[in-house]
Short mmCIF file of C-alpha atoms in Angstrom, two decimals:
data_model
loop_
_atom_site.label_atom_id
_atom_site.label_comp_id
_atom_site.label_asym_id
_atom_site.label_seq_id
_atom_site.Cartn_x
_atom_site.Cartn_y
_atom_site.Cartn_z
CA MET A 570 -56.23 -13.46 -128.90
CA ALA A 571 -56.73 -16.08 -131.59
CA ASP A 572 -57.39 -19.83 -130.73
CA VAL A 573 -54.44 -21.78 -131.56
CA ILE A 574 -51.26 -22.08 -133.67
CA VAL A 575 -49.55 -25.01 -135.10
CA ILE A 576 -45.76 -24.82 -135.95
CA TYR A 577 -43.80 -27.78 -137.33
CA ALA A 578 -40.80 -28.96 -139.12
CA SER A 579 -40.90 -31.73 -141.42
CA VAL A 580 -38.47 -33.58 -143.69
CA THR A 581 -39.61 -36.34 -145.08
CA GLY A 582 -43.51 -35.68 -144.64
CA ASN A 583 -44.21 -37.81 -141.60
CA THR A 584 -44.20 -34.93 -138.93
CA GLU A 585 -46.21 -32.62 -141.79
CA GLU A 586 -48.98 -36.02 -142.14
CA MET A 587 -49.10 -36.02 -138.23
CA ALA A 588 -49.84 -32.06 -138.48
CA GLU A 589 -52.51 -32.25 -141.10
CA ALA A 590 -54.07 -34.99 -138.78
CA ILE A 591 -53.95 -32.55 -135.70
CA VAL A 592 -55.39 -29.56 -137.63
CA GLU A 593 -58.25 -31.78 -138.92
CA GLY A 594 -59.10 -32.56 -135.12
CA LEU A 595 -58.62 -29.20 -134.08
CA ARG A 596 -61.28 -27.87 -136.76
CA ALA A 597 -63.60 -30.89 -135.59
CA GLY A 598 -63.31 -29.45 -132.09
CA GLY A 599 -64.19 -26.16 -133.05
CA CYS A 600 -61.06 -24.37 -133.35
CA GLN A 601 -59.70 -22.30 -136.52
CA PRO A 602 -55.95 -22.64 -136.22
CA VAL A 603 -53.08 -21.10 -138.01
CA VAL A 604 -50.85 -23.53 -139.45
CA LYS A 605 -46.96 -22.76 -140.13
CA SER A 606 -43.91 -24.07 -141.06
CA VAL A 607 -41.21 -23.45 -138.33
CA ILE A 608 -39.33 -21.88 -141.24
CA ASP A 609 -42.15 -19.26 -141.71
CA ALA A 610 -42.39 -18.63 -137.94
CA SER A 611 -40.99 -16.71 -135.16
CA ALA A 612 -41.35 -17.23 -131.44
CA VAL A 613 -42.95 -14.07 -130.72
CA ASP A 614 -45.81 -15.27 -133.21
CA LEU A 615 -47.21 -17.44 -129.98
CA LEU A 616 -48.01 -14.37 -128.23
CA ASP A 617 -51.29 -14.28 -130.31
CA TYR A 618 -52.72 -17.44 -129.26
CA ARG A 619 -53.96 -19.29 -126.40
CA GLY A 620 -52.98 -22.80 -127.54
CA VAL A 621 -49.71 -23.58 -128.91
CA ILE A 622 -48.87 -27.02 -130.64
CA LEU A 623 -45.37 -27.81 -131.84
CA GLY A 624 -44.11 -30.71 -134.11
CA ALA A 625 -40.97 -31.55 -134.91
CA TYR A 626 -39.06 -34.85 -136.01
CA THR A 627 -35.79 -35.85 -133.97
CA TRP A 628 -32.63 -35.30 -135.96
CA GLY A 629 -29.29 -37.71 -135.39
CA ASP A 630 -29.31 -39.19 -131.97
CA GLY A 631 -31.76 -36.85 -130.04
CA GLU A 632 -31.65 -33.32 -131.40
CA LEU A 633 -33.71 -30.36 -132.75
CA PRO A 634 -34.05 -30.29 -136.62
CA ASP A 635 -31.69 -27.36 -137.75
CA GLU A 636 -34.92 -25.63 -139.37
CA PHE A 637 -36.05 -25.33 -135.48
CA LEU A 638 -32.90 -24.17 -134.07
CA ASP A 639 -33.43 -20.09 -134.23
CA PHE A 640 -37.26 -20.52 -133.34
CA TYR A 641 -35.88 -22.27 -130.32
CA GLU A 642 -33.55 -19.75 -129.16
CA GLU A 643 -36.24 -17.00 -129.99
CA MET A 644 -38.39 -18.72 -127.13
CA ASP A 645 -35.94 -17.68 -124.63
CA ASP A 646 -37.05 -14.01 -125.33
CA VAL A 647 -40.96 -14.61 -124.85
CA SER A 648 -42.99 -15.63 -121.59
CA LEU A 649 -45.81 -17.89 -122.43
CA GLU A 650 -47.68 -17.15 -119.16
CA GLY A 651 -51.28 -17.97 -119.72
CA ARG A 652 -50.94 -20.18 -122.91
CA ARG A 653 -51.57 -24.00 -123.03
CA TRP A 654 -49.37 -26.30 -125.30
CA ALA A 655 -49.26 -29.73 -126.85
CA VAL A 656 -46.17 -31.19 -128.71
CA PHE A 657 -45.81 -34.02 -131.33
CA GLY A 658 -43.61 -35.48 -133.92
CA SER A 659 -42.30 -38.28 -135.87
CA ALA A 660 -39.65 -40.80 -133.93
CA ASP A 661 -37.59 -43.22 -134.91
CA SER A 662 -36.88 -46.24 -132.38
CA SER A 663 -33.87 -47.32 -133.79
CA TYR A 664 -32.26 -44.18 -131.89
CA PRO A 665 -31.15 -44.57 -128.26
CA VAL A 666 -33.33 -41.63 -127.31
CA TYR A 667 -36.99 -41.88 -129.05
CA GLY A 668 -38.31 -38.68 -129.88
CA ALA A 669 -35.86 -36.02 -127.88
CA ALA A 670 -36.76 -33.43 -129.99
CA VAL A 671 -40.44 -33.70 -128.78
CA ASP A 672 -39.19 -33.83 -125.19
CA ILE A 673 -36.58 -30.58 -125.60
CA LEU A 674 -39.73 -28.58 -127.19
CA ALA A 675 -41.99 -29.62 -124.35
CA ALA A 676 -39.23 -28.53 -121.78
CA LYS A 677 -38.99 -25.07 -123.30
CA LEU A 678 -42.61 -24.57 -123.20
CA ALA A 679 -42.84 -25.31 -120.18
CA GLU A 680 -39.58 -23.38 -119.00
CA ARG A 681 -41.35 -20.20 -120.86
CA GLY A 682 -44.54 -20.50 -118.49
CA ALA A 683 -46.90 -22.26 -120.62
CA ALA A 684 -48.83 -25.50 -119.51
CA PRO A 685 -49.66 -28.70 -121.09
CA ILE A 686 -53.06 -29.63 -122.05
CA MET A 687 -51.90 -33.27 -122.49
CA LYS A 688 -49.05 -35.53 -122.84
CA GLU A 689 -46.65 -35.61 -125.78
CA LEU A 690 -47.57 -37.41 -128.80
CA LYS A 691 -44.82 -39.49 -130.61
CA ILE A 692 -45.30 -41.67 -133.48
CA ASP A 693 -42.54 -44.00 -134.96
CA LEU A 694 -41.79 -42.93 -138.30
CA SER A 695 -44.74 -42.50 -140.77
CA PRO A 696 -48.12 -42.34 -138.96
CA SER A 697 -50.29 -45.56 -139.83
CA ARG A 698 -54.08 -44.95 -140.87
CA GLN A 699 -54.73 -45.64 -136.93
CA GLU A 700 -52.19 -43.26 -135.82
CA LYS A 701 -53.53 -40.82 -138.09
CA GLU A 702 -56.89 -41.03 -136.39
CA GLU A 703 -55.16 -40.81 -133.03
CA CYS A 704 -53.56 -37.66 -134.43
CA VAL A 705 -57.10 -36.30 -134.99
CA GLU A 706 -58.47 -37.10 -131.27
CA TYR A 707 -55.33 -35.39 -129.99
CA GLY A 708 -56.37 -32.14 -132.10
CA ARG A 709 -60.00 -32.67 -131.18
CA ARG A 710 -59.39 -33.01 -127.43
CA PHE A 711 -56.76 -30.05 -127.47
CA ALA A 712 -59.48 -27.83 -128.90
CA VAL A 713 -61.94 -28.84 -126.17
CA GLN A 714 -59.86 -28.07 -123.45
CA ILE A 715 -58.56 -24.76 -124.92
CA THR A 716 -62.35 -23.67 -125.29
CA VAL A 717 -63.27 -25.02 -121.89
CA ASP A 718 -60.37 -23.03 -120.64
CA ALA A 719 -61.37 -19.74 -122.24
CA ALA A 720 -64.73 -20.30 -120.78
CA LEU A 721 -63.70 -20.55 -117.33
CA LYS A 722 -61.26 -17.24 -117.53
CA PRO A 723 -62.71 -14.34 -116.33
#
């Protein structure tokens, strides 16, 4: 089983910037992640990885982006027991529900049996330089934890 897969959706580039910074952190932490746009991914892809990181912007008043809908539905057909996860995304604080797509993905991963490594990461609109550094650190911490988990597994 490979280390980590990062799957994301981005329309304006904000979530993609976050994904790139998280991947930088994963690499700094010793992982060699596979990175995919959700359009090029299938939920069964998750079965090949110990660590799963999903990223999505929130659409409208609190929905998953359209390009994530098929993937989300496919997740109902996979058991993610033994997988660890994190979720991130760009959000817009002008909406009543802040970053709801991130919460929706986190709930689905937990429902399918995966366990979180850390709290979800939400950034308002485009990440600042400091927020990109937070994304790098987020990825690095994920990599460290997934490595520790692997070492502890019999």
